[in-house]
Amino acid sequence: MRVTVVGAGVVGTMHAWHAVERGHQVVQIEREAEARGASLRNFGQIWVSGRAGGAELETALRARELWEDIGGRVPGLGFRANGSLTPVRGPLELAVAEAAVARDDAAARGYKLLTPGEARALNPALRGEFTAALYCERDAAVEPRTAQLALCEELSKSPLYTFLPGREVREVTGPGTVRDDHGDTHRADVVVLCTGAWLGGLVRELAGPELPVRRVRLQMMQTEPLGEPLTTSVADADSFRYYPAYASPALDALGAGQPQARTAAEHRMQLLMVQRADGSLTIGDTHEYEHPFAFDTLEDPYDHLVGVVESLLGRPLPRIRRRWAGVYAQCTDPSRVVHRQLVRDGVWLVTGPGGRGMTCSPAVAETTADALGW
């Protein structure tokens, strides 16, 4: 079978990976010189802990298995099974963590409620004061700025794989056939459009204006090296308000009795923090849903995140060396992991994983491959 994959972000590259693994001829087309979107502008978290029970959690757990397998074969991914800790303060936040540990699927996630001493034994960098910490053993991480490059480099070792950067697909000219802006036509048995947050142009023409996907903007930052290991990923209790796994009467009580800080509420914030291979910290994030998005980044969210992180670490943060904004595509129905649509004969659109893209992409691509009989 011949497969054309449009888009070299993590979703597209995982589709190319599964197709090559199954012995198919793959051409991957990317409009930039390399992926530049949300696949690089994220935490690199394989985030099982907050996923909704049922299909979403099953997808995340399967993806976690696939990430570990691929990471063993591609060291440049920087895969590490580091787990995560979410420190909580006070009885209301503690009650949400206790409700999470009582879930029927808590064991599958690797949930455990730790005392401050147990949490610091696992992650000694957490010297701040907190009541307890929710541990998720199944969480993991990769290096987002280099993961796509490493996957592409590994794929390029196969004679079945061709990467064509700097080309934008402009037209579907027939079943399984697309034309790029160089005037070249690419014929295949199936085309998979994995165009990320690019939802206009050809995507709008093929899928129509009622595509059930929206764009979301976020802000993040990266520090200089911390100077010590941060052995787990770290979240704060605001993440309880954002991720569906924590929905419970205890969360309702938290919302009623302990509102978010003003800046966090205005920018729909949570703390997520991961240490990079060079010792620096990736820290975020915000969520902006209303269009048109701002073209600049705002300082108040960064100031808020610095305060939260320093209170957990019990020390000043290293100097911030990078700040950035990113945009991802998210299904408007939060119960859907991804939007998969046949838009023309032999042409599929796969988009809308939202903040689940890095986590779930290997399993999303595997599902596509199975459904299309690759």
Tab-separated table of C-alpha atoms in Angstrom:
chain	number	residue	atom	x	y	z
A	1	MET	CA	0.000	0.000	0.000
A	2	ARG	CA	1.101	3.571	-0.708
A	3	VAL	CA	0.337	6.143	2.020
A	4	THR	CA	0.691	9.922	1.868
A	5	VAL	CA	0.806	11.669	5.234
A	6	VAL	CA	0.343	15.435	5.229
A	7	GLY	CA	1.863	17.088	8.282
A	8	ALA	CA	5.020	16.273	10.252
A	9	GLY	CA	3.814	17.004	13.766
A	10	VAL	CA	3.535	14.214	16.285
A	11	VAL	CA	0.159	12.952	14.988
A	12	GLY	CA	1.316	12.858	11.379
A	13	THR	CA	4.676	11.338	12.211
A	14	MET	CA	3.084	8.586	14.261
A	15	HIS	CA	0.825	7.765	11.300
A	16	ALA	CA	3.936	7.535	9.116
A	17	TRP	CA	5.613	5.370	11.763
A	18	HIS	CA	2.789	2.827	11.898
A	19	ALA	CA	2.517	2.682	8.109
A	20	VAL	CA	6.251	2.011	7.675
A	21	GLU	CA	6.186	-0.515	10.521
A	22	ARG	CA	3.492	-2.401	8.634
A	23	GLY	CA	5.526	-2.448	5.438
A	24	HIS	CA	3.837	0.304	3.442
A	25	GLN	CA	5.417	2.914	1.184
A	26	VAL	CA	5.086	6.333	2.847
A	27	VAL	CA	5.528	9.879	1.584
A	28	GLN	CA	5.265	12.497	4.346
A	29	ILE	CA	4.752	16.110	3.246
A	30	GLU	CA	5.354	19.082	5.553
A	31	ARG	CA	4.811	22.726	4.622
A	32	GLU	CA	7.616	23.931	6.935
A	33	ALA	CA	11.241	22.817	6.851
A	34	GLU	CA	10.290	20.731	9.886
A	35	ALA	CA	7.424	20.616	12.363
A	36	ARG	CA	7.006	24.003	14.101
A	37	GLY	CA	3.606	23.812	15.765
A	38	ALA	CA	2.112	22.435	18.966
A	39	SER	CA	4.099	19.193	18.718
A	40	LEU	CA	7.211	21.158	19.697
A	41	ARG	CA	5.564	23.797	21.896
A	42	ASN	CA	4.365	21.481	24.664
A	43	PHE	CA	5.602	19.820	27.824
A	44	GLY	CA	6.537	16.509	26.248
A	45	GLN	CA	4.319	14.841	28.834
A	46	ILE	CA	2.789	11.428	28.333
A	47	TRP	CA	-0.027	12.433	30.676
A	48	VAL	CA	-2.174	9.520	31.819
A	49	SER	CA	-3.189	10.881	35.203
A	50	GLY	CA	-5.928	13.329	34.248
A	51	ARG	CA	-7.556	11.496	31.347
A	52	ALA	CA	-11.281	10.772	31.398
A	53	GLY	CA	-12.212	7.225	32.305
A	54	GLY	CA	-13.143	4.851	29.513
A	55	ALA	CA	-11.996	5.301	25.919
A	56	GLU	CA	-9.753	8.289	26.611
A	57	LEU	CA	-7.882	6.524	29.396
A	58	GLU	CA	-7.600	3.337	27.339
A	59	THR	CA	-6.125	5.357	24.473
A	60	ALA	CA	-3.648	7.071	26.797
A	61	LEU	CA	-2.553	3.796	28.404
A	62	ARG	CA	-2.052	2.150	25.022
A	63	ALA	CA	-0.119	5.208	23.843
A	64	ARG	CA	2.028	5.027	26.974
A	65	GLU	CA	2.986	1.447	26.030
A	66	LEU	CA	3.781	2.481	22.481
A	67	TRP	CA	5.857	5.483	23.577
A	68	GLU	CA	7.965	3.263	25.814
A	69	ASP	CA	8.467	0.733	23.021
A	70	ILE	CA	9.396	3.376	20.444
A	71	GLY	CA	11.560	5.184	22.991
A	72	GLY	CA	13.573	2.029	23.484
A	73	ARG	CA	14.284	1.961	19.764
A	74	VAL	CA	14.775	5.721	19.274
A	75	PRO	CA	16.913	7.111	22.133
A	76	GLY	CA	16.586	10.626	20.698
A	77	LEU	CA	12.990	10.728	21.924
A	78	GLY	CA	14.321	11.083	25.455
A	79	PHE	CA	11.581	8.822	26.818
A	80	ARG	CA	11.604	8.449	30.589
A	81	ALA	CA	9.045	6.868	32.899
A	82	ASN	CA	9.275	9.642	35.487
A	83	GLY	CA	5.725	9.664	36.859
A	84	SER	CA	4.123	12.807	38.256
A	85	LEU	CA	3.340	14.437	41.592
A	86	THR	CA	0.508	16.858	42.294
A	87	PRO	CA	1.052	18.477	45.711
A	88	VAL	CA	-2.145	19.556	47.482
A	89	ARG	CA	-2.761	21.990	50.295
A	90	GLY	CA	-5.628	22.026	52.750
A	91	PRO	CA	-8.656	19.769	53.208
A	92	LEU	CA	-10.512	20.729	50.028
A	93	GLU	CA	-7.650	19.923	47.666
A	94	LEU	CA	-6.833	16.810	49.676
A	95	ALA	CA	-10.416	15.581	49.302
A	96	VAL	CA	-10.142	15.780	45.492
A	97	ALA	CA	-6.938	13.735	45.584
A	98	GLU	CA	-8.580	11.178	47.880
A	99	ALA	CA	-11.527	10.901	45.474
A	100	ALA	CA	-9.101	10.279	42.604
A	101	VAL	CA	-7.376	7.475	44.505
A	102	ALA	CA	-10.796	5.920	45.170
A	103	ARG	CA	-11.640	5.682	41.437
A	104	ASP	CA	-12.217	2.219	39.991
A	105	ASP	CA	-9.421	2.847	37.484
A	106	ALA	CA	-6.944	4.299	40.019
A	107	ALA	CA	-4.703	1.230	39.859
A	108	ALA	CA	-4.496	1.420	36.048
A	109	ARG	CA	-3.273	5.004	36.354
A	110	GLY	CA	-0.839	4.151	39.137
A	111	TYR	CA	-2.452	6.598	41.580
A	112	LYS	CA	-1.155	6.733	45.124
A	113	LEU	CA	-1.617	9.397	47.798
A	114	LEU	CA	1.709	10.255	49.437
A	115	THR	CA	2.629	12.090	52.607
A	116	PRO	CA	4.935	15.104	52.218
A	117	GLY	CA	7.846	12.959	53.389
A	118	GLU	CA	7.078	10.228	50.868
A	119	ALA	CA	6.715	12.789	48.084
A	120	ARG	CA	10.059	14.419	48.939
A	121	ALA	CA	11.747	11.035	49.041
A	122	LEU	CA	10.519	10.546	45.474
A	123	ASN	CA	11.271	14.108	44.368
A	124	PRO	CA	13.669	15.882	46.779
A	125	ALA	CA	13.391	19.169	44.844
A	126	LEU	CA	9.911	19.732	46.353
A	127	ARG	CA	10.977	21.580	49.503
A	128	GLY	CA	7.878	23.763	49.829
A	129	GLU	CA	5.030	23.165	52.244
A	130	PHE	CA	2.079	20.982	51.225
A	131	THR	CA	-0.419	18.629	52.869
A	132	ALA	CA	-0.012	15.561	50.621
A	133	ALA	CA	0.732	14.706	46.989
A	134	LEU	CA	-1.088	12.650	44.389
A	135	TYR	CA	1.378	10.374	42.597
A	136	CYS	CA	0.691	8.926	39.136
A	137	GLU	CA	3.163	6.192	38.255
A	138	ARG	CA	2.054	5.849	34.602
A	139	ASP	CA	2.931	9.395	33.570
A	140	ALA	CA	6.071	9.798	31.478
A	141	ALA	CA	7.918	12.347	29.348
A	142	VAL	CA	9.783	12.840	26.074
A	143	GLU	CA	11.757	15.781	24.670
A	144	PRO	CA	9.263	17.771	22.570
A	145	ARG	CA	11.763	19.985	20.743
A	146	THR	CA	13.680	16.997	19.391
A	147	ALA	CA	11.203	14.093	19.369
A	148	GLN	CA	9.854	14.743	15.862
A	149	LEU	CA	13.370	15.161	14.474
A	150	ALA	CA	14.438	11.889	16.092
A	151	LEU	CA	11.414	10.019	14.725
A	152	CYS	CA	11.926	11.464	11.247
A	153	GLU	CA	15.611	10.532	11.328
A	154	GLU	CA	14.749	6.972	12.310
A	155	LEU	CA	12.049	6.712	9.641
A	156	SER	CA	14.499	8.002	7.037
A	157	LYS	CA	16.623	4.889	7.535
A	158	SER	CA	13.849	2.897	5.839
A	159	PRO	CA	13.694	2.691	2.019
A	160	LEU	CA	9.910	2.766	2.434
A	161	TYR	CA	9.925	6.368	3.734
A	162	THR	CA	10.296	9.694	1.939
A	163	PHE	CA	10.126	13.072	3.691
A	164	LEU	CA	9.250	16.136	1.605
A	165	PRO	CA	9.589	19.352	3.637
A	166	GLY	CA	8.803	22.858	2.461
A	167	ARG	CA	5.739	21.814	0.460
A	168	GLU	CA	2.142	22.744	1.089
A	169	VAL	CA	-0.609	20.479	-0.191
A	170	ARG	CA	-3.052	22.648	-2.116
A	171	GLU	CA	-5.521	20.337	-3.813
A	172	VAL	CA	-7.050	16.878	-3.856
A	173	THR	CA	-7.087	15.950	-7.530
A	174	GLY	CA	-8.532	12.450	-7.301
A	175	PRO	CA	-8.926	9.414	-5.037
A	176	GLY	CA	-5.828	9.251	-2.826
A	177	THR	CA	-4.150	11.948	-4.907
A	178	VAL	CA	-2.934	15.408	-3.862
A	179	ARG	CA	-1.050	18.237	-5.551
A	180	ASP	CA	1.461	20.413	-3.695
A	181	ASP	CA	2.521	24.032	-4.239
A	182	HIS	CA	5.537	22.883	-6.249
A	183	GLY	CA	3.102	21.557	-8.818
A	184	ASP	CA	3.934	17.932	-8.002
A	185	THR	CA	1.193	15.316	-7.780
A	186	HIS	CA	1.400	12.545	-5.185
A	187	ARG	CA	-0.643	9.410	-5.828
A	188	ALA	CA	-1.348	6.890	-3.090
A	189	ASP	CA	-3.945	4.412	-1.923
A	190	VAL	CA	-4.761	6.629	1.034
A	191	VAL	CA	-3.968	10.175	2.166
A	192	VAL	CA	-4.022	11.123	5.868
A	193	LEU	CA	-4.232	14.852	6.592
A	194	CYS	CA	-2.681	15.574	10.003
A	195	THR	CA	-2.475	19.344	9.742
A	196	GLY	CA	-2.699	20.233	13.424
A	197	ALA	CA	-4.120	23.692	14.102
A	198	TRP	CA	-4.174	24.529	10.392
A	199	LEU	CA	-7.941	24.295	9.880
A	200	GLY	CA	-8.420	26.757	7.036
A	201	GLY	CA	-7.592	26.554	3.353
A	202	LEU	CA	-7.725	23.031	1.994
A	203	VAL	CA	-8.988	21.589	5.294
A	204	ARG	CA	-11.979	23.937	5.348
A	205	GLU	CA	-12.638	23.233	1.672
A	206	LEU	CA	-12.640	19.463	2.249
A	207	ALA	CA	-14.295	19.218	5.679
A	208	GLY	CA	-16.663	22.170	5.431
A	209	PRO	CA	-17.183	25.136	7.752
A	210	GLU	CA	-18.850	23.068	10.494
A	211	LEU	CA	-15.776	21.053	11.398
A	212	PRO	CA	-16.309	20.150	15.105
A	213	VAL	CA	-12.843	21.322	16.091
A	214	ARG	CA	-11.662	24.579	17.637
A	215	ARG	CA	-8.271	26.216	18.069
A	216	VAL	CA	-6.813	26.851	21.539
A	217	ARG	CA	-3.889	29.149	22.340
A	218	LEU	CA	-1.516	28.678	25.267
A	219	GLN	CA	1.523	30.352	26.832
A	220	MET	CA	4.543	28.539	28.281
A	221	MET	CA	8.125	29.193	29.333
A	222	GLN	CA	11.460	27.475	29.928
A	223	THR	CA	14.093	28.236	32.554
A	224	GLU	CA	17.832	27.891	32.722
A	225	PRO	CA	18.939	24.551	34.273
A	226	LEU	CA	17.583	24.024	37.782
A	227	GLY	CA	20.899	22.728	39.088
A	228	GLU	CA	19.351	19.614	40.605
A	229	PRO	CA	17.091	16.809	39.377
A	230	LEU	CA	13.338	17.260	39.268
A	231	THR	CA	12.714	13.545	39.272
A	232	THR	CA	8.979	13.629	38.428
A	233	SER	CA	6.715	15.882	36.431
A	234	VAL	CA	4.843	18.260	38.734
A	235	ALA	CA	1.314	19.690	38.599
A	236	ASP	CA	-0.611	21.875	41.009
A	237	ALA	CA	-4.149	21.448	42.292
A	238	ASP	CA	-5.487	23.796	39.613
A	239	SER	CA	-4.952	20.851	37.265
A	240	PHE	CA	-7.831	19.151	39.127
A	241	ARG	CA	-10.128	21.823	37.717
A	242	TYR	CA	-8.921	21.189	34.159
A	243	TYR	CA	-8.663	17.408	33.728
A	244	PRO	CA	-11.810	15.232	33.585
A	245	ALA	CA	-10.428	12.420	35.769
A	246	TYR	CA	-10.882	14.604	38.832
A	247	ALA	CA	-14.582	15.386	38.395
A	248	SER	CA	-16.308	14.538	41.678
A	249	PRO	CA	-18.398	16.089	44.446
A	250	ALA	CA	-15.071	16.891	46.118
A	251	LEU	CA	-14.068	18.947	43.076
A	252	ASP	CA	-17.407	20.767	43.208
A	253	ALA	CA	-16.716	21.590	46.844
A	254	LEU	CA	-13.247	22.855	45.924
A	255	GLY	CA	-14.731	25.139	43.279
A	256	ALA	CA	-17.285	26.522	45.713
A	257	GLY	CA	-15.014	26.850	48.733
A	258	GLN	CA	-11.661	27.726	47.204
A	259	PRO	CA	-11.891	29.718	43.962
A	260	GLN	CA	-8.851	29.968	41.744
A	261	ALA	CA	-6.556	32.951	42.056
A	262	ARG	CA	-7.775	35.788	39.846
A	263	THR	CA	-5.007	35.517	37.254
A	264	ALA	CA	-5.325	31.735	37.076
A	265	ALA	CA	-9.069	31.966	36.580
A	266	GLU	CA	-8.854	34.712	33.949
A	267	HIS	CA	-6.362	32.732	31.883
A	268	ARG	CA	-7.776	29.244	32.655
A	269	MET	CA	-4.478	28.191	34.145
A	270	GLN	CA	-2.889	25.175	35.728
A	271	LEU	CA	0.706	24.439	36.600
A	272	LEU	CA	2.463	21.677	34.703
A	273	MET	CA	6.236	21.397	34.954
A	274	VAL	CA	8.737	18.986	33.407
A	275	GLN	CA	12.518	18.951	33.557
A	276	ARG	CA	14.265	18.781	30.199
A	277	ALA	CA	17.318	16.672	29.421
A	278	ASP	CA	19.584	19.713	29.914
A	279	GLY	CA	18.196	20.345	33.402
A	280	SER	CA	15.963	23.276	32.440
A	281	LEU	CA	12.259	23.368	33.343
A	282	THR	CA	9.339	23.660	30.938
A	283	ILE	CA	6.506	25.426	32.786
A	284	GLY	CA	2.932	26.342	31.780
A	285	ASP	CA	0.208	26.910	30.922
A	286	THR	CA	-2.750	29.081	29.960
A	287	HIS	CA	-5.784	28.430	27.728
A	288	GLU	CA	-7.361	30.977	25.409
A	289	TYR	CA	-10.446	29.981	23.422
A	290	GLU	CA	-11.883	33.234	22.082
A	291	HIS	CA	-10.929	34.375	18.592
A	292	PRO	CA	-9.114	36.371	17.409
A	293	PHE	CA	-6.164	35.319	19.557
A	294	ALA	CA	-3.760	37.910	20.880
A	295	PHE	CA	-0.501	38.191	18.974
A	296	ASP	CA	1.556	38.947	22.087
A	297	THR	CA	2.253	37.098	25.333
A	298	LEU	CA	1.118	38.474	28.693
A	299	GLU	CA	3.292	38.734	31.801
A	300	ASP	CA	0.677	38.207	34.532
A	301	PRO	CA	0.324	34.462	33.825
A	302	TYR	CA	4.096	34.021	33.889
A	303	ASP	CA	4.323	35.878	37.211
A	304	HIS	CA	1.606	33.640	38.633
A	305	LEU	CA	3.379	30.461	37.507
A	306	VAL	CA	6.697	31.623	38.956
A	307	GLY	CA	5.029	32.175	42.326
A	308	VAL	CA	3.367	28.757	42.311
A	309	VAL	CA	6.553	26.946	41.300
A	310	GLU	CA	8.718	28.737	43.842
A	311	SER	CA	6.239	27.898	46.602
A	312	LEU	CA	6.518	24.190	45.718
A	313	LEU	CA	10.280	24.138	45.247
A	314	GLY	CA	10.938	26.344	48.273
A	315	ARG	CA	13.575	28.254	46.295
A	316	PRO	CA	13.840	30.876	43.547
A	317	LEU	CA	13.487	29.736	39.969
A	318	PRO	CA	16.461	29.996	37.630
A	319	ARG	CA	16.300	32.756	35.024
A	320	ILE	CA	13.598	32.374	32.391
A	321	ARG	CA	15.322	31.952	29.038
A	322	ARG	CA	12.373	31.340	26.688
A	323	ARG	CA	8.712	32.327	26.519
A	324	TRP	CA	6.362	31.294	23.740
A	325	ALA	CA	2.788	30.831	22.626
A	326	GLY	CA	1.335	27.887	20.745
A	327	VAL	CA	-1.973	26.873	19.194
A	328	TYR	CA	-3.497	23.407	19.009
A	329	ALA	CA	-6.698	21.968	17.560
A	330	GLN	CA	-9.231	20.480	19.986
A	331	CYS	CA	-12.501	18.618	19.425
A	332	THR	CA	-15.428	20.738	20.559
A	333	ASP	CA	-16.937	17.600	22.097
A	334	PRO	CA	-14.574	16.953	25.045
A	335	SER	CA	-15.508	13.264	25.150
A	336	ARG	CA	-13.868	12.684	21.745
A	337	VAL	CA	-10.144	11.969	21.724
A	338	VAL	CA	-9.750	12.902	18.055
A	339	HIS	CA	-11.813	13.834	14.996
A	340	ARG	CA	-11.320	11.323	12.182
A	341	GLN	CA	-13.262	12.014	8.947
A	342	LEU	CA	-13.271	10.712	5.388
A	343	VAL	CA	-13.276	14.004	3.463
A	344	ARG	CA	-12.790	12.668	-0.073
A	345	ASP	CA	-12.390	9.249	-1.643
A	346	GLY	CA	-9.149	7.903	-0.186
A	347	VAL	CA	-8.495	11.050	1.878
A	348	TRP	CA	-8.845	11.123	5.677
A	349	LEU	CA	-8.588	14.060	8.064
A	350	VAL	CA	-7.266	13.305	11.567
A	351	THR	CA	-7.247	16.309	13.874
A	352	GLY	CA	-8.440	17.751	17.169
A	353	PRO	CA	-6.626	15.816	19.923
A	354	GLY	CA	-6.093	19.093	21.778
A	355	GLY	CA	-3.762	18.864	24.746
A	356	ARG	CA	-3.877	15.077	24.404
A	357	GLY	CA	-1.878	15.086	21.168
A	358	MET	CA	1.545	14.330	22.579
A	359	THR	CA	0.131	11.755	24.981
A	360	CYS	CA	-2.223	9.890	22.682
A	361	SER	CA	-0.731	10.227	19.188
A	362	PRO	CA	0.826	6.735	18.920
A	363	ALA	CA	-2.488	5.081	19.801
A	364	VAL	CA	-4.517	7.488	17.635
A	365	ALA	CA	-2.319	6.574	14.655
A	366	GLU	CA	-2.522	2.876	15.474
A	367	THR	CA	-6.330	3.114	15.494
A	368	THR	CA	-6.265	4.808	12.091
A	369	ALA	CA	-3.976	2.115	10.721
A	370	ASP	CA	-6.226	-0.651	12.035
A	371	ALA	CA	-9.387	1.024	10.722
A	372	LEU	CA	-7.939	1.511	7.251
A	373	GLY	CA	-6.562	-2.009	7.081
A	374	TRP	CA	-2.895	-1.066	6.868
